[in-house]
Structure formats: C-alpha cells, structure tokens
mmCIF file of C-alpha atoms in Angstrom:
data_model
loop_
_atom_site.group_PDB
_atom_site.id
_atom_site.type_symbol
_atom_site.label_atom_id
_atom_site.label_comp_id
_atom_site.label_asym_id
_atom_site.label_seq_id
_atom_site.Cartn_x
_atom_site.Cartn_y
_atom_site.Cartn_z
ATOM 1 C CA MET S 422 -0.322 0.617 0.498
ATOM 2 C CA SER S 423 1.259 4.058 -0.679
ATOM 3 C CA GLU S 424 2.171 5.947 1.620
ATOM 4 C CA PRO S 425 -0.086 8.930 2.351
ATOM 5 C CA SER S 426 2.915 11.203 0.648
ATOM 6 C CA ASP S 427 2.747 9.102 -2.250
ATOM 7 C CA ILE S 428 -0.995 9.252 -2.994
ATOM 8 C CA ASP S 429 -1.119 13.264 -2.492
ATOM 9 C CA SER S 430 2.000 13.701 -4.893
ATOM 10 C CA ASP S 431 0.638 11.343 -7.731
ATOM 11 C CA LEU S 432 -2.692 13.904 -6.758
ATOM 12 C CA ARG S 433 -0.955 16.633 -7.437
ATOM 13 C CA ARG S 434 1.157 15.891 -10.655
ATOM 14 C CA LEU S 435 -2.357 14.544 -11.830
ATOM 15 C CA THR S 436 -4.120 17.633 -11.265
ATOM 16 C CA PRO S 437 -5.029 19.111 -15.132
ATOM 17 C CA SER S 438 -3.472 22.501 -16.053
ATOM 18 C CA VAL S 439 -5.656 25.054 -17.141
ATOM 19 C CA ARG S 440 -4.435 28.497 -19.289
ATOM 20 C CA ALA S 441 -7.713 31.454 -19.935
ATOM 21 C CA VAL S 442 -7.051 32.922 -22.566
ATOM 22 C CA PHE S 443 -8.344 36.572 -23.862
ATOM 23 C CA ARG S 444 -8.168 37.104 -27.940
ATOM 24 C CA LEU S 445 -9.561 40.048 -30.468
ATOM 25 C CA THR S 446 -9.025 38.802 -34.263
ATOM 26 C CA SER S 447 -9.322 40.892 -37.447
ATOM 27 C CA GLU S 448 -8.503 39.975 -40.894
ATOM 28 C CA ARG S 449 -8.874 43.686 -41.860
ATOM 29 C CA HIS S 450 -7.019 45.893 -39.042
ATOM 30 C CA ALA S 451 -3.519 45.214 -37.773
ATOM 31 C CA LEU S 452 -4.201 45.425 -33.554
ATOM 32 C CA GLU S 453 -0.753 46.492 -32.238
ATOM 33 C CA ARG S 454 -2.006 49.884 -30.978
ATOM 34 C CA LEU S 455 -3.898 48.570 -28.596
ATOM 35 C CA LEU S 456 -0.750 47.332 -27.301
ATOM 36 C CA THR S 457 -0.960 51.270 -26.020
ATOM 37 C CA GLU S 458 -4.696 51.555 -25.770
ATOM 38 C CA ILE S 459 -5.400 48.562 -23.270
ATOM 39 C CA GLU S 460 -2.403 49.199 -20.914
ATOM 40 C CA LEU S 461 -1.931 44.922 -19.865
ATOM 41 C CA PRO S 462 1.380 44.235 -19.558
ATOM 42 C CA GLY S 463 1.494 40.925 -21.324
ATOM 43 C CA ALA S 464 -0.233 41.085 -23.924
ATOM 44 C CA THR S 465 0.646 40.585 -27.296
ATOM 45 C CA THR S 466 0.367 41.152 -30.800
ATOM 46 C CA TRP S 467 1.063 38.951 -33.991
ATOM 47 C CA GLN S 468 -0.047 40.103 -37.759
ATOM 48 C CA ARG S 469 -1.843 37.681 -40.619
ATOM 49 C CA GLY S 470 0.436 34.575 -41.838
ATOM 50 C CA GLU S 471 2.552 35.148 -39.221
ATOM 51 C CA SER S 472 4.138 31.133 -37.967
ATOM 52 C CA ILE S 473 2.364 29.782 -34.870
ATOM 53 C CA ALA S 474 4.904 29.084 -32.790
ATOM 54 C CA SER S 475 7.542 26.542 -33.452
ATOM 55 C CA SER S 476 4.800 25.331 -36.181
ATOM 56 C CA GLU S 477 4.392 25.211 -40.012
ATOM 57 C CA LEU S 478 0.583 26.916 -39.466
ATOM 58 C CA GLN S 479 -0.249 30.390 -40.144
ATOM 59 C CA ARG S 480 -2.328 32.381 -38.210
ATOM 60 C CA ARG S 481 -5.251 33.378 -40.154
ATOM 61 C CA ALA S 482 -6.239 36.723 -38.990
ATOM 62 C CA ASN S 483 -4.259 40.207 -36.691
ATOM 63 C CA GLY S 484 -4.281 39.306 -33.234
ATOM 64 C CA TRP S 485 -4.061 41.003 -29.848
ATOM 65 C CA CYS S 486 -3.908 38.805 -27.168
ATOM 66 C CA PHE S 487 -4.043 38.451 -23.373
ATOM 67 C CA GLU S 488 -3.288 35.244 -21.083
ATOM 68 C CA VAL S 489 -2.792 33.891 -17.158
ATOM 69 C CA PRO S 490 -0.428 31.499 -16.254
ATOM 70 C CA TRP S 491 -1.001 27.518 -16.421
ATOM 71 C CA GLN S 492 -2.756 26.226 -13.327
ATOM 72 C CA ARG S 493 -2.941 23.771 -11.991
ATOM 73 C CA THR S 494 -7.473 23.197 -10.911
ATOM 74 C CA TYR S 495 -9.801 20.621 -11.917
ATOM 75 C CA MET S 496 -12.541 23.689 -12.096
ATOM 76 C CA LEU S 497 -12.241 25.398 -14.909
ATOM 77 C CA ASP S 498 -14.376 28.894 -13.842
ATOM 78 C CA GLY S 499 -10.804 29.457 -11.358
ATOM 79 C CA PRO S 500 -8.594 30.665 -14.758
ATOM 80 C CA LEU S 501 -11.416 32.094 -15.849
ATOM 81 C CA ALA S 502 -12.746 34.561 -13.768
ATOM 82 C CA GLU S 503 -9.311 35.128 -12.498
ATOM 83 C CA LEU S 504 -8.413 36.549 -16.592
ATOM 84 C CA LEU S 505 -12.461 38.175 -16.505
ATOM 85 C CA ALA S 506 -11.398 40.379 -12.962
ATOM 86 C CA MET S 507 -7.938 40.956 -15.131
ATOM 87 C CA LEU S 508 -9.284 42.563 -18.259
ATOM 88 C CA ALA S 509 -11.962 44.852 -16.030
ATOM 89 C CA PRO S 510 -10.575 47.605 -15.477
ATOM 90 C CA HIS S 511 -10.476 48.000 -19.324
ATOM 91 C CA ARG S 512 -13.953 46.250 -20.683
ATOM 92 C CA GLU S 513 -15.428 49.963 -21.482
ATOM 93 C CA THR S 514 -11.794 50.936 -23.611
ATOM 94 C CA ILE S 515 -11.901 47.028 -24.986
ATOM 95 C CA VAL S 516 -15.658 46.971 -26.013
ATOM 96 C CA ASP S 517 -14.954 50.360 -27.729
ATOM 97 C CA ALA S 518 -12.528 48.855 -29.604
ATOM 98 C CA ILE S 519 -14.766 45.528 -30.674
ATOM 99 C CA ARG S 520 -17.319 47.859 -31.373
ATOM 100 C CA ALA S 521 -15.694 50.629 -33.522
ATOM 101 C CA LEU S 522 -13.436 47.900 -35.744
ATOM 102 C CA GLU S 523 -15.852 44.967 -35.186
ATOM 103 C CA LEU S 524 -13.392 42.734 -33.920
ATOM 104 C CA ASP S 525 -13.890 39.195 -33.340
ATOM 105 C CA ALA S 526 -13.641 38.326 -29.238
ATOM 106 C CA HIS S 527 -12.352 34.892 -27.918
ATOM 107 C CA VAL S 528 -11.811 33.025 -24.438
ATOM 108 C CA GLY S 529 -10.473 29.723 -24.427
ATOM 109 C CA LEU S 530 -9.719 27.848 -22.153
ATOM 110 C CA HIS S 531 -6.991 25.043 -23.249
ATOM 111 C CA VAL S 532 -6.697 21.980 -19.948
ATOM 112 C CA ARG S 533 -4.199 20.033 -20.024
ATOM 113 C CA MET S 534 -5.548 16.926 -18.757
ATOM 114 C CA TYR S 535 -3.592 14.474 -17.238
ATOM 115 C CA GLY S 536 -4.800 10.685 -17.280
ATOM 116 C CA GLN S 537 -7.990 10.271 -16.778
ATOM 117 C CA GLU S 538 -8.453 13.665 -14.963
ATOM 118 C CA VAL S 539 -10.697 16.089 -16.369
ATOM 119 C CA PRO S 540 -11.627 19.099 -15.285
ATOM 120 C CA ALA S 541 -15.302 20.102 -14.006
ATOM 121 C CA CYS S 542 -16.436 22.018 -16.810
ATOM 122 C CA PHE S 543 -18.420 24.314 -14.511
ATOM 123 C CA CYS S 544 -18.791 28.171 -15.334
ATOM 124 C CA SER S 545 -20.194 30.768 -13.129
ATOM 125 C CA PRO S 546 -23.071 32.701 -13.990
ATOM 126 C CA ALA S 547 -20.980 35.831 -13.386
ATOM 127 C CA SER S 548 -17.964 34.820 -15.214
ATOM 128 C CA ILE S 549 -20.655 33.519 -18.054
ATOM 129 C CA LYS S 550 -22.386 37.355 -18.053
ATOM 130 C CA ALA S 551 -18.938 38.314 -17.919
ATOM 131 C CA VAL S 552 -17.859 37.171 -21.137
ATOM 132 C CA ALA S 553 -21.033 38.124 -23.036
ATOM 133 C CA ALA S 554 -20.280 41.865 -22.186
ATOM 134 C CA TYR S 555 -17.926 41.434 -24.659
ATOM 135 C CA GLN S 556 -19.441 39.727 -26.822
ATOM 136 C CA ALA S 557 -16.979 37.085 -26.783
ATOM 137 C CA ALA S 558 -17.432 32.904 -27.942
ATOM 138 C CA LEU S 559 -16.384 30.912 -24.858
ATOM 139 C CA GLU S 560 -13.327 27.887 -26.341
ATOM 140 C CA VAL S 561 -12.968 25.266 -24.360
ATOM 141 C CA ASP S 562 -10.094 22.413 -25.216
ATOM 142 C CA ILE S 563 -9.295 19.567 -24.000
ATOM 143 C CA VAL S 564 -5.215 18.156 -24.577
ATOM 144 C CA PRO S 565 -4.716 14.769 -22.869
ATOM 145 C CA SER S 566 -0.649 15.273 -21.967
ATOM 146 C CA THR S 567 1.682 13.275 -19.916
ATOM 147 C CA PRO S 568 1.406 14.178 -16.032
ATOM 148 C CA PRO S 569 5.202 16.234 -15.541
ATOM 149 C CA GLY S 570 8.092 13.867 -14.044
ATOM 150 C CA ASN S 571 7.386 11.246 -16.980
#
C-alpha cells in the first residue's frame, strides 16, 4: 500500500492544468495599437500570415491576446474568473475597440488533462455574464497530456 504522501504526490501530479486566454482578432486591421490603448502587461499581438509558435501553421487573422498563466486546478471557473478580473478595468476600452473595429472576441480555456483527471467544466453565472459583455465566443480545448516528470 502506498504511503499517504505518495498518494498526495500522485494527485498533485495528475491535477489538470488550465490556462485562460482572451483574444481579439481581425482580418482587416492590424492590432498593435491596442497594446497602448489597453495597457495590460503581457498582452501580445500578431499579424496575419505569421507562424504559430514553432509550427508550420500560419495565423489566419491579425490578433491581440492576453492570458493568465497555467494553473493546476479541477475547476475551469477559477482561471476564467482571474482573467475576467484582470480585463475588467479595461472593459469599456475593449468593448469600444470591438465595436469600432468590428473585432471578433474569443475566450479560450485550454486544459492539459493527465490520465483520466478531467476538470469540472463549470463556469459561474457571473463569469458567463462577463464573457457576454464582450460578446465573446467561449471555447474549451481539452488535450490529453503526459504528467510532468514522466
């Protein structure tokens, strides 16, 4: 029988990782100016046609992105709520840019699943209402992964 510390270690190692991301995209407008209009440290932009990471895939639209770091959690609402709280002081500026430039808004919840450990796909009514304020699409990507240390 395993020691309790071994079980705790396995549970921590198998806890899913979740990252919340907010993206604005446009096929017509470059979005670099949003870096100064929406002052969020860590926000990034890209141009249509650029490579995605180190792959051969290319971006299909211009974009602006803000994300919170990966978190080990069984609840999707935690990282989502954190992302939305960081965006909240800039909501009016973001919504104005979405309307003026006819941007597409996307909220992504990216999940790395280890073993059979799947997070609860629960989002609070407050989070759903906040996502709706941006008229954003909501996506959840769940990718089976190998736990770190294997």
